[in-house]
mmCIF file of C-alpha atoms in Angstrom:
data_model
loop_
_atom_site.group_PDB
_atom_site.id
_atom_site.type_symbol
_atom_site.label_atom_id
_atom_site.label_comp_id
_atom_site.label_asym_id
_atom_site.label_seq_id
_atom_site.Cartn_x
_atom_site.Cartn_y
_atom_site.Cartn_z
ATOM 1 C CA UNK A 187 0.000 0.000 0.000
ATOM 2 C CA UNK A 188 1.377 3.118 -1.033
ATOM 3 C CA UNK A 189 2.210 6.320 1.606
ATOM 4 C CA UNK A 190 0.412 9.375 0.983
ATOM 5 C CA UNK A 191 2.838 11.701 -0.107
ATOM 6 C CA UNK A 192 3.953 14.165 2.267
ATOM 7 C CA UNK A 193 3.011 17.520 1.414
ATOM 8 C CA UNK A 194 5.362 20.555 2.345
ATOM 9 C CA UNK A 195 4.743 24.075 2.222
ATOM 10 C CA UNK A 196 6.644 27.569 2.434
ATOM 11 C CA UNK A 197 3.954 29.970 4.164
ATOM 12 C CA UNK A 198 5.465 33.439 2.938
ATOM 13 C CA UNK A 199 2.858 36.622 4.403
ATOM 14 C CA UNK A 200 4.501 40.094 3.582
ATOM 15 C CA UNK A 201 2.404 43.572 4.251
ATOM 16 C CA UNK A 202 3.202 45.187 0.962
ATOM 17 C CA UNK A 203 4.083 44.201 -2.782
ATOM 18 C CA UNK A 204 7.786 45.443 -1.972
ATOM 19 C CA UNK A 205 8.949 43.360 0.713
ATOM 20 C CA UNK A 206 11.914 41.242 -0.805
ATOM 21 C CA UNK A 207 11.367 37.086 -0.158
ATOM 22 C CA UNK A 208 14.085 35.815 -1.892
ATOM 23 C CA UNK A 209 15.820 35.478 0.917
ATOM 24 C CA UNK A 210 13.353 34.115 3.143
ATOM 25 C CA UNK A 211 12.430 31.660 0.341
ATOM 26 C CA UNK A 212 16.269 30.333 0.383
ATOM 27 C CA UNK A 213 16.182 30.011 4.053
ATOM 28 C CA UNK A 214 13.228 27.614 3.775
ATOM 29 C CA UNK A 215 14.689 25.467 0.785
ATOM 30 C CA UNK A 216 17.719 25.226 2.445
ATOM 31 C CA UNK A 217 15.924 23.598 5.782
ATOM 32 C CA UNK A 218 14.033 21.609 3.564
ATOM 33 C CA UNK A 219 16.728 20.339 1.634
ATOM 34 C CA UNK A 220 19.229 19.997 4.867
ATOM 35 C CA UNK A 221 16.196 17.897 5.936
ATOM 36 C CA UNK A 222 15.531 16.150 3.569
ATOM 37 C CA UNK A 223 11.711 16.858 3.168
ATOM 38 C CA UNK A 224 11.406 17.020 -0.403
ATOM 39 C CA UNK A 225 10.061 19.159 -2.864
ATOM 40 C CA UNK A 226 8.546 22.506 -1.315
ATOM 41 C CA UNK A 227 5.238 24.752 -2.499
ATOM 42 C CA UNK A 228 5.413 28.777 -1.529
ATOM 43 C CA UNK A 229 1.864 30.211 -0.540
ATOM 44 C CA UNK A 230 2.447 33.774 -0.629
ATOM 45 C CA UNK A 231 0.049 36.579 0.209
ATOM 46 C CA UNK A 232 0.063 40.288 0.933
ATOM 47 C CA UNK A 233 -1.785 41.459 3.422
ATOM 48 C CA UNK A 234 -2.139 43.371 6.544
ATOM 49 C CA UNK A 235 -1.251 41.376 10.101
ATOM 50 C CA UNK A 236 -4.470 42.728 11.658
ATOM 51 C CA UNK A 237 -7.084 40.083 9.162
ATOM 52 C CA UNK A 238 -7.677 37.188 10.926
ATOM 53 C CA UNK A 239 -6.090 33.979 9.651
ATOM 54 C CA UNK A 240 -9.570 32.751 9.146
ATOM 55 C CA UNK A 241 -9.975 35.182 6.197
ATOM 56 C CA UNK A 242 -6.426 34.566 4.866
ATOM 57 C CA UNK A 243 -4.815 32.222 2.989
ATOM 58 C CA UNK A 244 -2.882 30.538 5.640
ATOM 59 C CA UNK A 245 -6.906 29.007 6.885
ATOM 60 C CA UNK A 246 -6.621 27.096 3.313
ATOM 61 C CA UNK A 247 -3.073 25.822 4.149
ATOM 62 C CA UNK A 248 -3.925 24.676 7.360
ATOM 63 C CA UNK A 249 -6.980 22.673 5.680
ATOM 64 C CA UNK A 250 -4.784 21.049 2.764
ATOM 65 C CA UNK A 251 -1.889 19.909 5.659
ATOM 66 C CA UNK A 252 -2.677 16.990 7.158
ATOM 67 C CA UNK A 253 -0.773 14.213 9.536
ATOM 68 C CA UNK A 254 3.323 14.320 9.010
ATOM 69 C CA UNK A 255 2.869 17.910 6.783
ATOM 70 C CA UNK A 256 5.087 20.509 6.701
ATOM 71 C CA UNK A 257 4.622 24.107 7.378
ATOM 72 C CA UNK A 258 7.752 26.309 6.900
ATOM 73 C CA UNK A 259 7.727 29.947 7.710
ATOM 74 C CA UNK A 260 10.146 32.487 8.098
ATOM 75 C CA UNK A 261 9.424 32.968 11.820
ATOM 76 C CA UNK A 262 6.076 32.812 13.676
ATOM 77 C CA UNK A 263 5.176 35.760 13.751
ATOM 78 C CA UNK A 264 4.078 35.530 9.952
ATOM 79 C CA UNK A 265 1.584 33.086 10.626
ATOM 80 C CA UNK A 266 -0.700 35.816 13.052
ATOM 81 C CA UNK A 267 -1.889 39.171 13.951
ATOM 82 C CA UNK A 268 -0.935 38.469 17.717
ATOM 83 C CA UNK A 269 -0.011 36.086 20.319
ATOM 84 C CA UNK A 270 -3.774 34.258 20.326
ATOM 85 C CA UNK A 271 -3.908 34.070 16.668
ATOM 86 C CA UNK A 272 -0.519 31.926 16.473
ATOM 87 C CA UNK A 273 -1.458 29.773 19.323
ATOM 88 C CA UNK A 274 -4.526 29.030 17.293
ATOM 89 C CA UNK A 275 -3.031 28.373 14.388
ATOM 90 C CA UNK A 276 -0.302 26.184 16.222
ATOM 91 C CA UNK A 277 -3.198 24.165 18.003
ATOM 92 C CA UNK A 278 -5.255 23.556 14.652
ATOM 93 C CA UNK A 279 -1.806 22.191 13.347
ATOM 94 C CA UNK A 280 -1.080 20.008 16.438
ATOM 95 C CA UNK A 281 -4.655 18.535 16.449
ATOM 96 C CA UNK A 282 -3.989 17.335 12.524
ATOM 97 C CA UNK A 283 -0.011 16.120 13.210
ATOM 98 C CA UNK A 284 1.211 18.858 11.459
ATOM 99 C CA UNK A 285 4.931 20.282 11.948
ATOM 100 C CA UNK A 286 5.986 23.498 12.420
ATOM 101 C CA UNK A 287 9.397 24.866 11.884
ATOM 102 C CA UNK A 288 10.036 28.521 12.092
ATOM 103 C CA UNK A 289 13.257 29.473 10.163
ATOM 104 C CA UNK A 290 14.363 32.730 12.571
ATOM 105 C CA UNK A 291 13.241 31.253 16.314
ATOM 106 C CA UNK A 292 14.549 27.876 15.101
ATOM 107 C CA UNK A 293 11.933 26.075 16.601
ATOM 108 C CA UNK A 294 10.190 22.877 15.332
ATOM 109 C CA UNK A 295 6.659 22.449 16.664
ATOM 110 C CA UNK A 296 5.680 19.138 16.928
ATOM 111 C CA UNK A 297 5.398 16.180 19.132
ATOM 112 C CA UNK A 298 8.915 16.447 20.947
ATOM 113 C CA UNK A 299 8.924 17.774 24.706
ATOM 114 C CA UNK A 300 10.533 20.773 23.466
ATOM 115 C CA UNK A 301 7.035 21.626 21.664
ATOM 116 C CA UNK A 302 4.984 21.087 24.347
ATOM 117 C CA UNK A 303 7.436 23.138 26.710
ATOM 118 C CA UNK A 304 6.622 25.981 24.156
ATOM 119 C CA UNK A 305 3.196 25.697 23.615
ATOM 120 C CA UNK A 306 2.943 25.423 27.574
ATOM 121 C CA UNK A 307 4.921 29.288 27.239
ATOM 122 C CA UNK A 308 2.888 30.140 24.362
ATOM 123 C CA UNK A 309 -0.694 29.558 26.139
ATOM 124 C CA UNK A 310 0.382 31.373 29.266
ATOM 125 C CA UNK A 311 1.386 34.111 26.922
ATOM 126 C CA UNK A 312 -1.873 34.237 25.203
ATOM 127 C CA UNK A 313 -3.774 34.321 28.724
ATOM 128 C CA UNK A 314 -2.136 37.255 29.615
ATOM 129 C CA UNK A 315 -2.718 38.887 26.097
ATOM 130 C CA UNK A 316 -6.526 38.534 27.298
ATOM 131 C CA UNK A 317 -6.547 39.521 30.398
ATOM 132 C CA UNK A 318 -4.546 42.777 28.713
ATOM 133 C CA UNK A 319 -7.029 42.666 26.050
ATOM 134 C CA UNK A 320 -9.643 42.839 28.539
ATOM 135 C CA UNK A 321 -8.676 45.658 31.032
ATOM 136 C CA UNK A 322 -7.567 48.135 28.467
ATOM 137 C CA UNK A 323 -11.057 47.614 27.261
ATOM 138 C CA UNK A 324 -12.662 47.450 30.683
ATOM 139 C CA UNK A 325 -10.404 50.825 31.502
ATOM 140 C CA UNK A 326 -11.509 52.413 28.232
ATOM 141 C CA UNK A 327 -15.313 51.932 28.828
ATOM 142 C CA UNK A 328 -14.769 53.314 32.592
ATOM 143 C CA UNK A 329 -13.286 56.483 30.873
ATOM 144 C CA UNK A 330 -16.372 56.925 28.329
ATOM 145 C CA UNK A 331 -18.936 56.510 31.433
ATOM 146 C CA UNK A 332 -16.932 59.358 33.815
ATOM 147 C CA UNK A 333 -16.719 61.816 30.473
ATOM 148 C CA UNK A 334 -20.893 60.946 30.595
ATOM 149 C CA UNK A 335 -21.113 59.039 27.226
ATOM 150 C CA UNK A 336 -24.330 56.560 27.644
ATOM 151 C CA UNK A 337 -22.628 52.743 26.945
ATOM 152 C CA UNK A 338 -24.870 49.989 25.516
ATOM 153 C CA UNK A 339 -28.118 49.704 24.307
ATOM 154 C CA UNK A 340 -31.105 51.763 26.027
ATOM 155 C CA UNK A 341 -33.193 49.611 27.966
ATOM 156 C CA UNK A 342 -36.690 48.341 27.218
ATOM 157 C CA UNK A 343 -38.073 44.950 25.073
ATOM 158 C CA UNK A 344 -35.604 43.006 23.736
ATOM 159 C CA UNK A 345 -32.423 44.039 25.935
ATOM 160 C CA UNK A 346 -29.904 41.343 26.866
ATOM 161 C CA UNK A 347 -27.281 41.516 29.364
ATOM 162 C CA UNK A 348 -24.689 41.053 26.744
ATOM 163 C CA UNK A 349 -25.705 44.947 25.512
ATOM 164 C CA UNK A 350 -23.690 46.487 28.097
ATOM 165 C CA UNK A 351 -20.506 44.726 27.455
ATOM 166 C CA UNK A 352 -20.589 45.118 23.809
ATOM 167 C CA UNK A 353 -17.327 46.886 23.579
ATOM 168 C CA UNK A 354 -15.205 44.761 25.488
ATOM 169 C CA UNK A 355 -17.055 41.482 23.957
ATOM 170 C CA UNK A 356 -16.048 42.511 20.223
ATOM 171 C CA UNK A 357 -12.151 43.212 21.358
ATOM 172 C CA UNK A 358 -12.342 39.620 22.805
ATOM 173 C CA UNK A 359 -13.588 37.736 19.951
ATOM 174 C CA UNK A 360 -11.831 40.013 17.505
ATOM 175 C CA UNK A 361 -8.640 38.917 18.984
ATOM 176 C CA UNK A 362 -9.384 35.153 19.353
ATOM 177 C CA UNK A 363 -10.822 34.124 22.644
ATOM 178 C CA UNK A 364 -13.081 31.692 21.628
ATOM 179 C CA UNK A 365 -16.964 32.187 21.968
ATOM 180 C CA UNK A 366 -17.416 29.602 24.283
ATOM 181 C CA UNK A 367 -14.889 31.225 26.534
ATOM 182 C CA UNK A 368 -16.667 34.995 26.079
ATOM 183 C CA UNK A 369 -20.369 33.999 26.952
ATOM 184 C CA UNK A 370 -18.934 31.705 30.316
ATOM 185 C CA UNK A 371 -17.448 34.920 31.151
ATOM 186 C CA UNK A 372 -20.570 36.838 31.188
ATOM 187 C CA UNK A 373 -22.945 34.548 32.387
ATOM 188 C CA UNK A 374 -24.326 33.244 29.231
ATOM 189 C CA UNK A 375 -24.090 30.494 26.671
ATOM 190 C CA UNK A 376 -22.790 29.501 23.691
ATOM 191 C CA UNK A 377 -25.802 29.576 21.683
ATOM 192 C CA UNK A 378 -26.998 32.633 23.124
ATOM 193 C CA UNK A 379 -23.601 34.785 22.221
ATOM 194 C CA UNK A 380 -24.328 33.713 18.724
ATOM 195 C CA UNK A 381 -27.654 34.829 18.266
ATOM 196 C CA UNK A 382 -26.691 37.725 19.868
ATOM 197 C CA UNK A 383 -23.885 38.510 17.667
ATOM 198 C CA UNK A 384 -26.576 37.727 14.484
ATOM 199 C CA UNK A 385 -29.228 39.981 15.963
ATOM 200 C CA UNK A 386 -26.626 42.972 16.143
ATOM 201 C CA UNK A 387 -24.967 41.937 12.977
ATOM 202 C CA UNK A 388 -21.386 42.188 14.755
ATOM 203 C CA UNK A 389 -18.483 41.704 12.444
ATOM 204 C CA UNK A 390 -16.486 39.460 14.383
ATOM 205 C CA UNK A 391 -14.274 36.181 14.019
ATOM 206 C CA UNK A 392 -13.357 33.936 16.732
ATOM 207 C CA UNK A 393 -12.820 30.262 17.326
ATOM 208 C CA UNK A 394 -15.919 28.361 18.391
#
């Protein structure tokens, strides 16, 4: 019975035409070669860090990878717009046996202690991203209600406790705390923070 061929891919994300990748592209094809993991496909896209990954094309190469794939990048900062993003991204990887190797950190992600040690440092990292996330939020909202701006919705028919927190709710989700997460932390549910989100047509992305 024949292997499935093992795919390997060169994840290049610059933020404008101009950036030069000829040398990032050399870096990768010389860890690939050094490695002896075959022929390698660039996916290269412009576009700004602050699109979630879900709307770029590093979603699609996450999909096509599967168990024993490669996933080259420059360093790991490429792959995200911030610390929960990449942890995301790494986690989606590690739940299909993908491998990560970052060219500049030098770090393969995969099933070695090593990985785990860093995805350990990378979670706590992304924890405290939230809770940053959330009291600059919390602090902004505080300074809007003392200069006598009205926050949330007016009340009457309809109303739902998730109105007051609107603010801080879309900086959570828009920087990947997943919804599951956000309505616990309100008192709510799942289901409920989606048909919220519906009903006021928020323009938000977050894990499930």
């Amino acid at each position: 019975m024949n292997e499935k061929p093992r795919k390997v891919i060169g994840y290049l994300r610059v933020s404008t035409i101009n950036q030069d990748l000829e040398k990032n592209k050399a870096d990768i094809l010389t860890y690939a070669n050094d490695h002896d993991l075959g022929k390698v496909h660039f996916v290269q896209e412009v576009v700004s860090g602050k699109v979630s990954w879900k709307r770029r094309r590093i979603k699609e190469v996450i999909d096509q990878l599967g168990k024993d794939d490669w996933l080259i990048v420059p360093e790991l900062s490429r792959l995200g717009r911030s610390m929960l993003d990449i942890l995301e991204i790494i986690q989606e990887a590690k739940e299909k046996g993908i491998n990560i190797y970052a060219i500049k950190n030098n770090w393969t992600l995969d099933n070695s202690m090593e990985s785990k040690i860093i995805l350990m440092v990378f979670s706590m990292a992304a924890e405290i991203e939230r809770d940053l996330i959330s009291s600059r939020t919390k602090e902004a909202l505080r300074v809007k209600k003392e200069s006598g701006v009205t926050l949330g919705r007016p009340k009457g028919p309809g109303k739902s406790k998730l109105d007051e927190h609107q603010e801080e709710i879309i900086a959570l989700l828009r920087n990947g705390v997943p919804k599951k997460r956000v309505a616990s932390k309100y008192g709510s549910s799942a289901v409920n923070l989606y048909n919220w989100i519906d009903k006021n047509r928020l323009d938000v992305a977050a894990r499930g």
